[in-house]
Short mmCIF file of C-alpha atoms and ligand atoms in Angstrom, two decimals:
data_model
loop_
_atom_site.label_atom_id
_atom_site.label_comp_id
_atom_site.label_asym_id
_atom_site.label_seq_id
_atom_site.Cartn_x
_atom_site.Cartn_y
_atom_site.Cartn_z
CA MET V 200 -1.73 -12.38 -27.64
CA GLY V 201 -4.45 -12.00 -30.32
CA ARG V 202 -4.62 -9.29 -32.45
CA ALA V 203 -7.70 -7.73 -30.07
CA GLU V 204 -5.05 -7.51 -27.20
CA LEU V 205 -2.66 -5.45 -29.18
CA GLU V 206 -4.88 -2.65 -29.93
CA ALA V 207 -6.83 -2.43 -26.53
CA GLU V 208 -5.76 -1.47 -23.10
CA THR V 209 -5.65 -4.55 -21.02
CA VAL V 210 -5.92 -4.36 -17.14
CA LEU V 211 -5.41 -6.64 -14.63
CA VAL V 212 -8.09 -6.11 -11.78
CA ALA V 213 -6.36 -7.70 -8.69
CA GLY V 214 -7.13 -7.95 -5.09
CA PRO V 215 -7.80 -10.20 -2.37
CA PHE V 216 -11.10 -12.63 -1.63
CA GLY V 217 -14.31 -10.25 -1.44
CA ALA V 218 -12.51 -7.33 -2.91
CA GLY V 219 -15.30 -6.50 -5.82
CA LYS V 220 -13.12 -7.55 -8.37
CA THR V 221 -15.93 -9.02 -10.41
CA THR V 222 -18.20 -6.47 -9.81
CA PHE V 223 -16.16 -4.18 -11.03
CA VAL V 224 -15.38 -6.18 -14.00
CA ARG V 225 -19.29 -6.48 -14.40
CA THR V 226 -19.96 -2.43 -13.65
CA LEU V 227 -17.98 -1.37 -16.24
CA SER V 228 -18.29 -3.95 -18.86
CA GLY V 229 -20.51 -3.77 -22.05
CA LYS V 230 -19.64 -7.78 -22.65
CA PHE V 231 -18.83 -10.02 -19.46
CA VAL V 232 -17.71 -13.55 -19.37
CA THR V 233 -16.98 -14.74 -15.13
CA ALA V 234 -16.34 -17.59 -14.12
CA GLU V 235 -17.90 -17.62 -10.93
CA ARG V 236 -18.19 -21.08 -9.03
CA GLY V 237 -20.57 -22.10 -5.86
CA LEU V 238 -17.88 -21.76 -3.15
CA SER V 239 -18.26 -25.59 -1.99
CA GLY V 240 -15.55 -27.16 -3.49
CA VAL V 241 -12.46 -28.98 -2.10
CA GLY V 242 -10.28 -26.28 -1.29
CA ALA V 243 -11.89 -23.45 0.11
CA SER V 244 -11.32 -22.83 3.34
CA PHE V 245 -13.67 -22.18 5.88
CA GLY V 246 -12.98 -18.65 6.68
CA GLU V 247 -13.97 -18.05 2.60
CA MET V 248 -17.02 -20.05 3.08
CA ARG V 249 -18.25 -18.24 5.20
CA LEU V 250 -17.93 -14.91 3.54
CA LYS V 251 -19.39 -15.72 0.52
CA PRO V 252 -21.48 -18.38 -1.74
CA VAL V 253 -19.84 -17.49 -5.37
CA THR V 254 -16.36 -17.12 -6.33
CA THR V 255 -14.19 -16.84 -9.37
CA VAL V 256 -12.57 -19.96 -10.49
CA PHE V 257 -10.29 -18.28 -13.13
CA ALA V 258 -10.64 -14.74 -14.49
CA ASP V 259 -13.41 -11.97 -15.30
CA VAL V 260 -13.33 -11.05 -18.27
CA GLY V 261 -14.71 -7.71 -19.32
CA VAL V 262 -14.59 -5.40 -22.47
CA LEU V 263 -15.90 -2.17 -22.85
CA GLU V 264 -15.22 1.15 -24.98
CA LEU V 265 -13.39 4.45 -23.12
CA ASP V 266 -13.22 7.22 -25.09
CA GLY V 267 -12.54 5.57 -27.87
CA ARG V 268 -10.14 3.07 -26.75
CA LYS V 269 -10.91 -0.88 -26.35
CA VAL V 270 -10.48 -1.88 -22.98
CA ILE V 271 -9.87 -5.49 -22.01
CA LEU V 272 -10.81 -6.03 -17.51
CA TYR V 273 -9.38 -9.20 -16.30
CA GLY V 274 -10.49 -10.06 -12.64
CA ALA V 275 -8.00 -12.14 -11.30
CA PRO V 276 -9.35 -14.74 -8.65
CA GLY V 277 -9.21 -14.29 -5.02
CA GLN V 278 -8.83 -17.39 -3.53
CA SER V 279 -5.75 -18.68 -2.51
CA ARG V 280 -6.11 -22.18 -4.13
CA PHE V 281 -6.01 -20.36 -7.70
CA HIS V 282 -2.93 -17.42 -7.20
CA PHE V 283 -1.21 -19.83 -9.20
CA THR V 284 -3.34 -18.08 -12.11
CA VAL V 285 -1.83 -14.12 -11.38
CA ARG V 286 0.94 -15.10 -12.99
CA ALA V 287 -0.38 -16.13 -16.24
CA LEU V 288 -3.02 -12.84 -16.29
CA ALA V 289 -0.24 -10.32 -15.56
CA SER V 290 1.95 -11.56 -17.96
CA ARG V 291 -1.25 -10.40 -20.33
CA CYS V 292 -2.56 -7.16 -18.92
CA ARG V 293 -0.24 -3.98 -19.02
CA HIS V 294 -1.85 -2.22 -16.17
CA LEU V 295 -2.96 -3.16 -12.81
CA ILE V 296 -5.71 -2.24 -10.29
CA LEU V 297 -5.14 -3.33 -7.00
CA LEU V 298 -8.91 -2.99 -5.06
CA VAL V 299 -8.72 -3.03 -1.56
CA ASP V 300 -11.21 -3.66 0.79
CA THR V 301 -11.65 -1.28 2.81
CA SER V 302 -14.80 -2.64 4.86
CA ASP V 303 -12.78 -2.39 8.24
CA GLU V 304 -9.50 -3.24 9.54
CA PRO V 305 -8.68 -6.91 8.82
CA ALA V 306 -9.83 -6.63 5.30
CA VAL V 307 -7.37 -3.99 4.59
CA LEU V 308 -4.58 -5.51 6.57
CA ARG V 309 -5.65 -8.96 4.01
CA SER V 310 -5.39 -6.53 1.40
CA ARG V 311 -1.95 -5.69 2.32
CA LEU V 312 -1.46 -9.44 3.26
CA TYR V 313 -2.61 -9.89 -0.78
CA PHE V 314 -0.27 -7.75 -2.43
CA GLU V 315 2.76 -8.62 -0.69
CA ARG V 316 2.36 -12.08 -1.01
CA VAL V 317 0.28 -12.53 -5.09
CA ILE V 318 0.86 -9.03 -6.75
CA LYS V 319 4.83 -7.72 -5.69
CA PRO V 320 6.69 -9.84 -7.77
CA TYR V 321 5.09 -8.53 -10.96
CA PHE V 322 4.32 -5.38 -9.49
CA GLY V 323 7.22 -4.03 -11.48
CA ARG V 324 6.11 -4.72 -14.86
CA PHE V 325 3.38 -2.88 -15.09
CA GLU V 326 3.33 0.30 -17.16
CA ARG V 327 0.13 1.83 -14.70
CA ARG V 328 -0.97 0.89 -12.01
CA LEU V 329 -3.48 2.28 -9.84
CA VAL V 330 -4.82 1.17 -5.71
CA ALA V 331 -8.26 1.28 -5.90
CA LEU V 332 -9.80 1.99 -2.38
CA ASN V 333 -13.12 -0.20 -2.23
CA LYS V 334 -16.20 -0.19 -0.62
CA ARG V 335 -15.94 3.43 0.74
CA ASP V 336 -19.95 3.10 0.68
CA VAL V 337 -19.73 1.15 3.61
CA SER V 338 -16.18 2.02 5.31
CA ARG V 339 -16.08 3.76 8.36
CA LEU V 340 -12.33 4.12 7.95
CA ALA V 341 -10.39 7.04 6.98
CA VAL V 342 -8.45 7.34 4.11
CA GLU V 343 -5.39 8.04 5.68
CA ARG V 344 -5.84 5.21 8.20
CA VAL V 345 -6.52 2.57 5.45
CA LEU V 346 -3.51 3.36 3.89
CA GLU V 347 -1.19 3.87 7.37
CA LEU V 348 -2.76 -0.07 7.23
CA LEU V 349 -1.86 -0.54 3.77
CA GLY V 350 2.18 0.47 4.14
CA GLY V 351 3.74 1.89 1.42
CA ILE V 352 2.62 0.80 -2.29
CA GLU V 353 4.03 2.37 -5.09
CA ALA V 354 1.20 3.62 -6.75
CA PRO V 355 -1.51 6.71 -6.71
CA HIS V 356 -4.90 5.64 -4.84
CA VAL V 357 -9.05 6.49 -5.51
CA GLU V 358 -11.50 5.42 -3.53
CA THR V 359 -14.28 3.44 -5.42
CA VAL V 360 -17.59 1.57 -4.98
CA ALA V 361 -17.57 -0.51 -7.68
CA THR V 362 -21.33 -0.81 -7.68
CA SER V 363 -21.26 2.10 -9.40
CA ARG V 364 -20.35 2.85 -13.07
CA GLU V 365 -20.02 6.55 -12.34
CA SER V 366 -16.90 5.52 -10.02
CA ALA V 367 -15.91 2.45 -11.74
CA LEU V 368 -15.19 4.92 -14.64
CA ASN V 369 -13.37 7.37 -12.48
CA ALA V 370 -11.03 4.71 -11.24
CA LEU V 371 -10.20 3.42 -15.21
CA ARG V 372 -10.23 7.22 -16.37
CA ALA V 373 -7.09 8.15 -13.73
CA LEU V 374 -5.83 4.63 -14.79
CA LEU V 375 -5.59 5.83 -18.32
CA THR V 376 -5.29 8.80 -18.42
CA ALA V 377 -3.48 10.42 -15.73
CA SER V 378 -0.53 12.22 -16.32
CA TRP V 379 1.51 11.19 -13.20
CA GLN V 380 1.99 8.13 -14.37
CA ARG V 381 5.46 7.38 -15.21
CA PRO V 382 6.12 6.72 -18.95
CA PRO V 383 6.16 3.23 -20.96
N1 GTP M 569 -21.68 -2.30 -0.63
C1 GTP M 569 -20.18 -2.61 -0.88
N2 GTP M 569 -20.18 -3.73 -1.55
C2 GTP M 569 -19.39 -3.88 -2.99
C3 GTP M 569 -19.12 -3.27 -3.67
N3 GTP M 569 -17.85 -4.02 -4.79
C4 GTP M 569 -18.23 -5.03 -3.92
N4 GTP M 569 -18.46 -5.00 -3.28
C5 GTP M 569 -19.87 -6.58 -2.80
O1 GTP M 569 -18.94 -7.49 -2.50
C6 GTP M 569 -19.36 -9.24 -2.60
C7 GTP M 569 -18.01 -9.45 -3.52
O2 GTP M 569 -17.68 -8.56 -4.69
P1 GTP M 569 -16.66 -9.92 -5.28
O3 GTP M 569 -17.13 -8.97 -6.79
O4 GTP M 569 -18.14 -11.41 -5.98
O5 GTP M 569 -15.56 -10.04 -5.22
P2 GTP M 569 -14.21 -11.10 -5.80
O6 GTP M 569 -13.00 -9.56 -5.87
O7 GTP M 569 -14.41 -10.97 -7.37
O8 GTP M 569 -14.24 -12.16 -4.78
P3 GTP M 569 -13.16 -13.33 -5.57
O9 GTP M 569 -13.25 -13.82 -6.93
O10 GTP M 569 -14.11 -14.37 -4.70
O11 GTP M 569 -12.35 -13.11 -4.54
C8 GTP M 569 -20.41 -8.37 -3.58
O12 GTP M 569 -21.28 -8.86 -2.48
C9 GTP M 569 -20.54 -7.52 -3.86
O13 GTP M 569 -21.67 -6.96 -3.90
C10 GTP M 569 -18.67 -2.02 -2.97
O14 GTP M 569 -18.16 -0.80 -3.24
N5 GTP M 569 -19.56 -1.74 -1.54
MG1 MG M 570 -14.36 -12.69 -7.94
#
């Protein structure tokens, strides 16, 4: 780990394909590096290609300062063929934000499946965790219904709209400052 990472809060922003990870990191970050590619390459499923034209292939990296602290955000790739990268990303991040796509019921169920298959093995190692119920501006689902579909995930939740800086900042503050988190 580099010196900057030792001093900074590191946050893995994870979630299923199209949940808004890149958007969340981009909205928050002064410096932003992304590894998005057109989604025409080998390995993309038909369903994935229908959903959107670009996707993250290794990680989005964003840096910002929040209340005098340096924060480094790593946006995970959502496409299933890149899920192996989550292991490497999880090992360099202290905290986790799990983005749930709340657009409709199938999207929430995809988020649940992603959590169970990809994140759960690493879940216990994060110091602070937050579930961000994203796309609340376009969702007609009640929060209670979203949580019911998600099943139990042991972390507090907030509602977010990743395109809104205020909303994304609110989520990041909830992760880093709230007192309900278990101590390190
Ligand atoms: N309305 C709305 N759209 C959103 C929100 N967050 C993300 N989006 C849109 O959802 C689409 C997918 O967002 P991305 O940020 O590319 O999603 P991702 O999770 O990085 O996707 P992958 O890297 O391919 O897994 C884009 O069109 C975003 O503009 C939100 O809170 N509200
Ligand atoms: Mg992305």
